[in-house]
mmCIF file of C-alpha atoms and ligand atoms in Angstrom:
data_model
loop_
_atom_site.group_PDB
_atom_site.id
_atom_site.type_symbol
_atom_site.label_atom_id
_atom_site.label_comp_id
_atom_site.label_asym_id
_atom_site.label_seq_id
_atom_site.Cartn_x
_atom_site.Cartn_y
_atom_site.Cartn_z
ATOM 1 C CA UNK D 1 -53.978 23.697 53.698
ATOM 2 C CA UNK D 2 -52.649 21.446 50.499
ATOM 3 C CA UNK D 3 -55.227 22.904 47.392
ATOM 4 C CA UNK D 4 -56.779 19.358 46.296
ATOM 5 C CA UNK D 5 -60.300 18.503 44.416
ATOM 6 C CA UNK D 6 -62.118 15.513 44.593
ATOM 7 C CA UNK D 7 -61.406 12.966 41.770
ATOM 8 C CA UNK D 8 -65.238 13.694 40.210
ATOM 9 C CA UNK D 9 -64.567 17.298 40.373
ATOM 10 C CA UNK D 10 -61.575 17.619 38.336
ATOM 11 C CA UNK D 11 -62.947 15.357 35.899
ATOM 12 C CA UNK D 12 -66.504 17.584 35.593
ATOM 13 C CA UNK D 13 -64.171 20.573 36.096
ATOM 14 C CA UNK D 14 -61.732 18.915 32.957
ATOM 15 C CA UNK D 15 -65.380 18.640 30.594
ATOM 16 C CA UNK D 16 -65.876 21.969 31.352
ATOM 17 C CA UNK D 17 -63.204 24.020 29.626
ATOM 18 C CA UNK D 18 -61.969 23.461 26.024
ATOM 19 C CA UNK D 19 -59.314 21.454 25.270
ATOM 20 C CA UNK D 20 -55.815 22.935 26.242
ATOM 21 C CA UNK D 21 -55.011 23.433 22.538
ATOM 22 C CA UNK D 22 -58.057 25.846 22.258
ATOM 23 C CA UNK D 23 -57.418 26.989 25.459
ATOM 24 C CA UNK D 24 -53.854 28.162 25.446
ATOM 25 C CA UNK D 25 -53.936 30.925 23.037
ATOM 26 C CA UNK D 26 -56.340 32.954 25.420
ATOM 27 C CA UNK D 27 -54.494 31.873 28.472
ATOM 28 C CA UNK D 28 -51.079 33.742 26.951
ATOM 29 C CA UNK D 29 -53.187 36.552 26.130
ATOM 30 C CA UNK D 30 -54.624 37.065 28.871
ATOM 31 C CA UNK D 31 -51.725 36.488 31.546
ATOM 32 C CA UNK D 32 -49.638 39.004 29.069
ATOM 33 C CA UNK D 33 -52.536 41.554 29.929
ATOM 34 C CA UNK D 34 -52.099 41.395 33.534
ATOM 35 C CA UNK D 35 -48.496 40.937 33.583
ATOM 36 C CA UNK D 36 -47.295 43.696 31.171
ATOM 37 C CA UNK D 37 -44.096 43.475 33.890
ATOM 38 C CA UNK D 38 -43.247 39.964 33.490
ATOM 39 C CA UNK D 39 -39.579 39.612 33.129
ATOM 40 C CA UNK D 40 -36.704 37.876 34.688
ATOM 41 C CA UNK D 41 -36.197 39.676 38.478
ATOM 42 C CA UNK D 42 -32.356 38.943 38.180
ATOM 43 C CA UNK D 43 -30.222 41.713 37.665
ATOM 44 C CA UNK D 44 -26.725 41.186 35.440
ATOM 45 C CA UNK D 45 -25.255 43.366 33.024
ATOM 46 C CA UNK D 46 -23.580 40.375 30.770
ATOM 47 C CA UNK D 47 -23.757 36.661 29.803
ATOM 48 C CA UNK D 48 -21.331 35.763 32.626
ATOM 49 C CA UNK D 49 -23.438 38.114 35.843
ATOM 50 C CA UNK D 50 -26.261 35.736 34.043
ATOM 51 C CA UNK D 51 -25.077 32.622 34.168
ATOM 52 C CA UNK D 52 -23.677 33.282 37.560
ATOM 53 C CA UNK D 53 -27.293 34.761 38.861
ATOM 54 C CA UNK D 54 -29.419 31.886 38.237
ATOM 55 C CA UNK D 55 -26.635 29.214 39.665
ATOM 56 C CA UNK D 56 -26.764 31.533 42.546
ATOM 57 C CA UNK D 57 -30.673 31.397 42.569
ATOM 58 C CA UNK D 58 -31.256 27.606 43.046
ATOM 59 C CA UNK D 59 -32.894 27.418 46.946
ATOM 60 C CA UNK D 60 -33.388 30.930 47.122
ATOM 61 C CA UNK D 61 -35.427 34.253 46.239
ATOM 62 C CA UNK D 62 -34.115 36.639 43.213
ATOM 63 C CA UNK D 63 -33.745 39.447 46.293
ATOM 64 C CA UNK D 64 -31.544 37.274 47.920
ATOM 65 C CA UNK D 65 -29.540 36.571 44.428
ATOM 66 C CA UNK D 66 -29.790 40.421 43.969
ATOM 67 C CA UNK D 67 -28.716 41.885 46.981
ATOM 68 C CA UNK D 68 -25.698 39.174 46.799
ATOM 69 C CA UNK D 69 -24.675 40.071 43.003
ATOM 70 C CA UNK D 70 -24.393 43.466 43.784
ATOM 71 C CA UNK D 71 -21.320 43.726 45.955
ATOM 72 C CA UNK D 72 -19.828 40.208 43.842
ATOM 73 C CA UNK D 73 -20.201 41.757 40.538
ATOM 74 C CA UNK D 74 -18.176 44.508 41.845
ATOM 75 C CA UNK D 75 -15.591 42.071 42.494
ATOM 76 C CA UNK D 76 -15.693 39.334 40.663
ATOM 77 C CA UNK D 77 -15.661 40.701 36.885
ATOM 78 C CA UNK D 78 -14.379 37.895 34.328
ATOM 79 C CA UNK D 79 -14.249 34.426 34.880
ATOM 80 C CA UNK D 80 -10.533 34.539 36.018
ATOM 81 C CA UNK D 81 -11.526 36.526 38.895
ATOM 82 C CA UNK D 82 -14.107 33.397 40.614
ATOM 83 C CA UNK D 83 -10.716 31.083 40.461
ATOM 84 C CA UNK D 84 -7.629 33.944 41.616
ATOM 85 C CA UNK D 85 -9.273 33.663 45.519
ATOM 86 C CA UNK D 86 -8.984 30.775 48.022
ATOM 87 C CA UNK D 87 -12.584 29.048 47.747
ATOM 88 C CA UNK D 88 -13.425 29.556 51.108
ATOM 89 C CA UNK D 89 -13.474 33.474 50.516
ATOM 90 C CA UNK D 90 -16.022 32.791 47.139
ATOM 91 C CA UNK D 91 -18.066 30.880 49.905
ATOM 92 C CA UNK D 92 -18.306 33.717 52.251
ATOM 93 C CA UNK D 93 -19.037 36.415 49.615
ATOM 94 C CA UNK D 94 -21.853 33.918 48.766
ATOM 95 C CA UNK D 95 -22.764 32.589 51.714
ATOM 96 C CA UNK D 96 -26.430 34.333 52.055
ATOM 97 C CA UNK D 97 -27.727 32.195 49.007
ATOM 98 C CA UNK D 98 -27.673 29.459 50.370
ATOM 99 C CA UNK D 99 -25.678 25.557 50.074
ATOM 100 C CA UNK D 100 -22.943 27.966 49.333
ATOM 101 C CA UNK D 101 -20.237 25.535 49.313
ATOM 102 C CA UNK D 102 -22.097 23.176 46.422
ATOM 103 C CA UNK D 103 -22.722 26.572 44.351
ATOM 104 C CA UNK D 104 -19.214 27.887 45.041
ATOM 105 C CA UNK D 105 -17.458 24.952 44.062
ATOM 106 C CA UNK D 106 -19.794 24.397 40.675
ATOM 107 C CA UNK D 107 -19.014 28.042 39.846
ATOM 108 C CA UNK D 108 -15.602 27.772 39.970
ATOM 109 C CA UNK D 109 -15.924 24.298 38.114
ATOM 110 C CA UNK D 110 -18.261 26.374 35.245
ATOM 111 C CA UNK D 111 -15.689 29.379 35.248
ATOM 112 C CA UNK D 112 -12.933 26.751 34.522
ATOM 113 C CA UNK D 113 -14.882 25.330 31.885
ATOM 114 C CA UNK D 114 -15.604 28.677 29.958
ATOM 115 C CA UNK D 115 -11.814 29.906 30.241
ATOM 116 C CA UNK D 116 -10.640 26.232 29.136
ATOM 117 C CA UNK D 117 -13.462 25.230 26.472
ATOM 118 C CA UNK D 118 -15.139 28.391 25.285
ATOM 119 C CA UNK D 119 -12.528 31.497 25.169
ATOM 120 C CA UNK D 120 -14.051 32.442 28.365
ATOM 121 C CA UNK D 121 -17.560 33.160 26.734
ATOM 122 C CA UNK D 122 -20.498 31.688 27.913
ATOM 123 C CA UNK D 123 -22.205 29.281 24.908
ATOM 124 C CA UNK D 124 -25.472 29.417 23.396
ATOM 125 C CA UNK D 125 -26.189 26.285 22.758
ATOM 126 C CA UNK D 126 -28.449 24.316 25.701
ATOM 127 C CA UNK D 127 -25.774 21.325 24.990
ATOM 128 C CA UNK D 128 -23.018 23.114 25.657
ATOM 129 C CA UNK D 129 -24.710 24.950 28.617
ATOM 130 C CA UNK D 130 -25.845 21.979 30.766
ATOM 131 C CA UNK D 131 -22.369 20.692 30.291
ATOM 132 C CA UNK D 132 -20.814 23.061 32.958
ATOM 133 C CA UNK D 133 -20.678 22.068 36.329
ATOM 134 C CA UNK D 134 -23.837 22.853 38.401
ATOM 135 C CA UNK D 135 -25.458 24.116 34.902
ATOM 136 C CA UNK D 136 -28.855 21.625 34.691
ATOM 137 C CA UNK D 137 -31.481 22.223 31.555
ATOM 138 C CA UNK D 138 -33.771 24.972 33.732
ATOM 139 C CA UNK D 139 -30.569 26.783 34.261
ATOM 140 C CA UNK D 140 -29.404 26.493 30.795
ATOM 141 C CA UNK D 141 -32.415 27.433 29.224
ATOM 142 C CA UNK D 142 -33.281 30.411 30.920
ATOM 143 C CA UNK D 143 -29.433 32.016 30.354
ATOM 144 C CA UNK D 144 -30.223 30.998 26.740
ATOM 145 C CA UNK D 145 -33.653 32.485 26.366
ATOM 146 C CA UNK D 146 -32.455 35.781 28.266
ATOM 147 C CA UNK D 147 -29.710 35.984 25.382
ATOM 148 C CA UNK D 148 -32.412 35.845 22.626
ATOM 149 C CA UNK D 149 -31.312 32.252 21.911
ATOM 150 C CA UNK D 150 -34.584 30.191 23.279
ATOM 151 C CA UNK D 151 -34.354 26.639 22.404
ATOM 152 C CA UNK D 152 -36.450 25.325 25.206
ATOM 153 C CA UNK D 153 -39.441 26.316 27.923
ATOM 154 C CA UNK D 154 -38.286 27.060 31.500
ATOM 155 C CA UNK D 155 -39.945 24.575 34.250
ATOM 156 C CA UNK D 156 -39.846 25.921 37.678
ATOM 157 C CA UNK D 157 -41.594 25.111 40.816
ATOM 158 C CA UNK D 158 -44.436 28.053 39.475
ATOM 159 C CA UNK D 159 -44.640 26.814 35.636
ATOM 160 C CA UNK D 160 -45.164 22.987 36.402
ATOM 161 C CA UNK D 161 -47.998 23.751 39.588
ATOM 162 C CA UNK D 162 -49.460 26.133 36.879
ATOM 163 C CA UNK D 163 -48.785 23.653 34.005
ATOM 164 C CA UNK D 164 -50.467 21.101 35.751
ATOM 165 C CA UNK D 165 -53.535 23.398 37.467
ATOM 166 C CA UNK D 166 -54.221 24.652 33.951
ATOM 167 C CA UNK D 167 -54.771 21.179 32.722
ATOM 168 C CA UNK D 168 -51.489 21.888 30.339
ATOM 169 C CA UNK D 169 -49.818 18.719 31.435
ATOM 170 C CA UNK D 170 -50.235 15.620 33.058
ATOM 171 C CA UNK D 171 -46.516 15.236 34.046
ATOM 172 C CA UNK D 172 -44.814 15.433 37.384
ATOM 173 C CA UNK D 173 -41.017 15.527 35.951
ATOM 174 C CA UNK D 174 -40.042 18.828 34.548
ATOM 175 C CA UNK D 175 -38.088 17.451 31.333
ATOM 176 C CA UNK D 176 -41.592 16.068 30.362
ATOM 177 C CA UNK D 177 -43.324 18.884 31.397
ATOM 178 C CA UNK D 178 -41.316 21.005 28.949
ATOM 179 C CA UNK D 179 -42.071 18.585 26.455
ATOM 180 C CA UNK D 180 -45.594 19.042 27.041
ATOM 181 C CA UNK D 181 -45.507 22.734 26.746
ATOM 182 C CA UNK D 182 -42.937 22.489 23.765
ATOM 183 C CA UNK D 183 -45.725 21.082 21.997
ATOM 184 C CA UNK D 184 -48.162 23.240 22.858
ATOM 185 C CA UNK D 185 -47.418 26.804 23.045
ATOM 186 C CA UNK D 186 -45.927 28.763 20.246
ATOM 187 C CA UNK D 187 -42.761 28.860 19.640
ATOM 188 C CA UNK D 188 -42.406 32.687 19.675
ATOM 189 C CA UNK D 189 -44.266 33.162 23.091
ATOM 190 C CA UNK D 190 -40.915 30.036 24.214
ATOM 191 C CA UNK D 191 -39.622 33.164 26.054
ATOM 192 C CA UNK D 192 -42.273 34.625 27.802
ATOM 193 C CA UNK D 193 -44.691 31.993 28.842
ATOM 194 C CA UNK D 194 -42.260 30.856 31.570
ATOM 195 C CA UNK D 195 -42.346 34.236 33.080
ATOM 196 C CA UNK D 196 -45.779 34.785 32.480
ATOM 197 C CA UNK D 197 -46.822 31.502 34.855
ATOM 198 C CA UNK D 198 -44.284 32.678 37.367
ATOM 199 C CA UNK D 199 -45.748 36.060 38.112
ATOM 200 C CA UNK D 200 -49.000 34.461 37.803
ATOM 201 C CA UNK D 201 -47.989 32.206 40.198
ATOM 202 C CA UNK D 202 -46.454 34.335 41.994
ATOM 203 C CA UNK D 203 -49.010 37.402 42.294
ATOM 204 C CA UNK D 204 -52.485 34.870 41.881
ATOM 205 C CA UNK D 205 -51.828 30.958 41.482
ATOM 206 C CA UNK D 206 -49.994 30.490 45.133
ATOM 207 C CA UNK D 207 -48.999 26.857 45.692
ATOM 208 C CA UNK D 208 -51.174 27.339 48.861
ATOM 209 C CA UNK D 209 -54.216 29.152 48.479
ATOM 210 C CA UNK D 210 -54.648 29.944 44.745
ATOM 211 C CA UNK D 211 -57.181 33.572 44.351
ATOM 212 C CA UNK D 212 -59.471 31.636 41.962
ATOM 213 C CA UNK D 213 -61.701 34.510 42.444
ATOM 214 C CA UNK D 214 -59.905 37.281 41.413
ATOM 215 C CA UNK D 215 -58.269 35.204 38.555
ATOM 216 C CA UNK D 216 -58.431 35.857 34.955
ATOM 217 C CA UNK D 217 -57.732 32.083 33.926
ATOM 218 C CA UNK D 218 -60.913 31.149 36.145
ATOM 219 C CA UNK D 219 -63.021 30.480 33.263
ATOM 220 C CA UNK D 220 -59.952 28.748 31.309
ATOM 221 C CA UNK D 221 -58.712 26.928 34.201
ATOM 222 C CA UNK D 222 -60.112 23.349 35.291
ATOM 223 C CA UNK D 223 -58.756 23.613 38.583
ATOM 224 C CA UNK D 224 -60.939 27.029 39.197
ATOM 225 C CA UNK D 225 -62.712 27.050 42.002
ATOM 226 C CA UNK D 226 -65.721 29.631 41.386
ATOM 227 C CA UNK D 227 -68.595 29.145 38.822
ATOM 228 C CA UNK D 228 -68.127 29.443 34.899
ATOM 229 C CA UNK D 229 -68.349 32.712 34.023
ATOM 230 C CA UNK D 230 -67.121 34.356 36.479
ATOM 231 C CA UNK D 231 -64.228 36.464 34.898
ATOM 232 C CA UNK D 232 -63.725 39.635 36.225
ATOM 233 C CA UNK D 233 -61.208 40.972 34.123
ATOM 234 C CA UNK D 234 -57.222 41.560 33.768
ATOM 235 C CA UNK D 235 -57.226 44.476 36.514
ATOM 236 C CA UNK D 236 -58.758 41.680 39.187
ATOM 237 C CA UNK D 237 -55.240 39.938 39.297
ATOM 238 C CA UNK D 238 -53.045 42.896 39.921
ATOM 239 C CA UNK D 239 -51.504 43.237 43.283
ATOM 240 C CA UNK D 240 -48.249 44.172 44.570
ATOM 241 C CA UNK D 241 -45.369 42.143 43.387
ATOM 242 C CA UNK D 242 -43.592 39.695 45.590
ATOM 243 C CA UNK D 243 -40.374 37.286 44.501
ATOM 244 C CA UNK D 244 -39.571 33.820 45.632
HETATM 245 S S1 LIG M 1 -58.265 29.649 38.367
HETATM 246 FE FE1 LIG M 1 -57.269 29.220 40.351
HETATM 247 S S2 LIG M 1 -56.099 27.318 40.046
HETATM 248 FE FE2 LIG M 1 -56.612 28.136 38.012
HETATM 249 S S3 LIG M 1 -54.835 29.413 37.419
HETATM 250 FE FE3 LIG M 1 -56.304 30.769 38.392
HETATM 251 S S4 LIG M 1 -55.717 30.840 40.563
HETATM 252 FE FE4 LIG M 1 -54.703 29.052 39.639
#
């Protein structure tokens, strides 16, 4: 069942909570609380495992991405390595993520890129990043926030539902929805407030049947759907972790 409010609703439910710029100091707080754990679910040991991780994780779940990297980081080390075999054998060590033709192609097209533009390191800069095949700007910013060189906000399927649930944005495309939060949050919490709305999302906020009731936003949140005042605390979110 699709989680929709009537029109009048939302817009008592919008009057009800202060506005988002009041608001969105308590909602990092808070969601930093409950998700002391919230960090990126990929596992890579350098910029390159990185970059190749979240190309690998478009369409699919990090455990996917994970159980995949493991045996292919064992294999494929530098970027050389992703262009020395025929591409049909990249697409069958891939294969379990997913449109692994598309992703084994624009690997090979980003690996070619780094050896012939950038020494064979992967750049910092989002502009350089999104210029390599396959790389777009949610990619690119979250390989440069995970190397401590944040120059953006990551939009995913879980930030802009939560975005837009938490009254943060009115925006449907996720280059405006960054925008949005851009202005908004701080820059020092750039890094974390991605993950923070994923594991939120993940653990409380599901597309499907948000837990308003056991959520520590419901009293922040104009999308809530149990009575003001109702906050039960950061321990009423936590439940086992899932990944998607
Ligand atoms: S109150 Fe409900 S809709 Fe709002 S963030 Fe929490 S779970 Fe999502």
């Amino acid at each position: 069942m699709a989680f929709s409010r009537p029109r009048s609703y939302v817009r008592e439910a919008r009057r009800r909570v202060a506005p988002k710029r009041q608001r969105i100091p308590g909602i990092i707080e808070r969601l930093a609380d409950t998700h002391p754990d919230a960090v990126i679910a990929l596992r890579f040991r350098d910029p390159v495992e990185l970059l190749v991780s979240v190309m690998l994780s478009a369409q699919t779940t990090d455990v996917t991405v994970n159980r995949v990297t493991e045996r292919l980081f064992t294999k494929y080390r530098r970027p050389e390595d992703y262009l020395a075999v025929p591409v049909e054998e990249l697409e069958a060590d891939i294969r379990p993520t997913g449109t692994f033709r598309q992703k084994a192609r624009n690997l090979r097209g980003a690996m070619r890129m780094l050896l012939e533009e950038f020494d064979g390191e992967v750049p910092e800069r989002l502009e350089d990043l999104v210029r390599l095949p396959g790389v777009g700007r949610k990619t690119a910013n979250v390989v440069a926030a995970e190397r401590g060189a944040t120059q953006g906000i990551v939009v995913d399927t879980h930030v802009r539902r939560l975005s837009q649930r938490l009254g943060l944005t009115k925006q449907q495309d996720p280059a405006k929805i960054e925008l949005d939060l851009m202005r908004l949050v701080p820059r020092a919490d750039w890094p974390r407030f991605p993950h923070l709305l994923i594991w939120h999302g993940r653990r409380v906020c599901d597309a499907r049947r948000p837990r308003c009731e056991a959520c520590v936003l419901s009293d922040l949140c104009p999308s809530s759907r149990v009575a003001p005042g109702s906050y039960r605390g950061a321990s009423a979110t936590r439940s086992p972790p899932s990944s998607s």
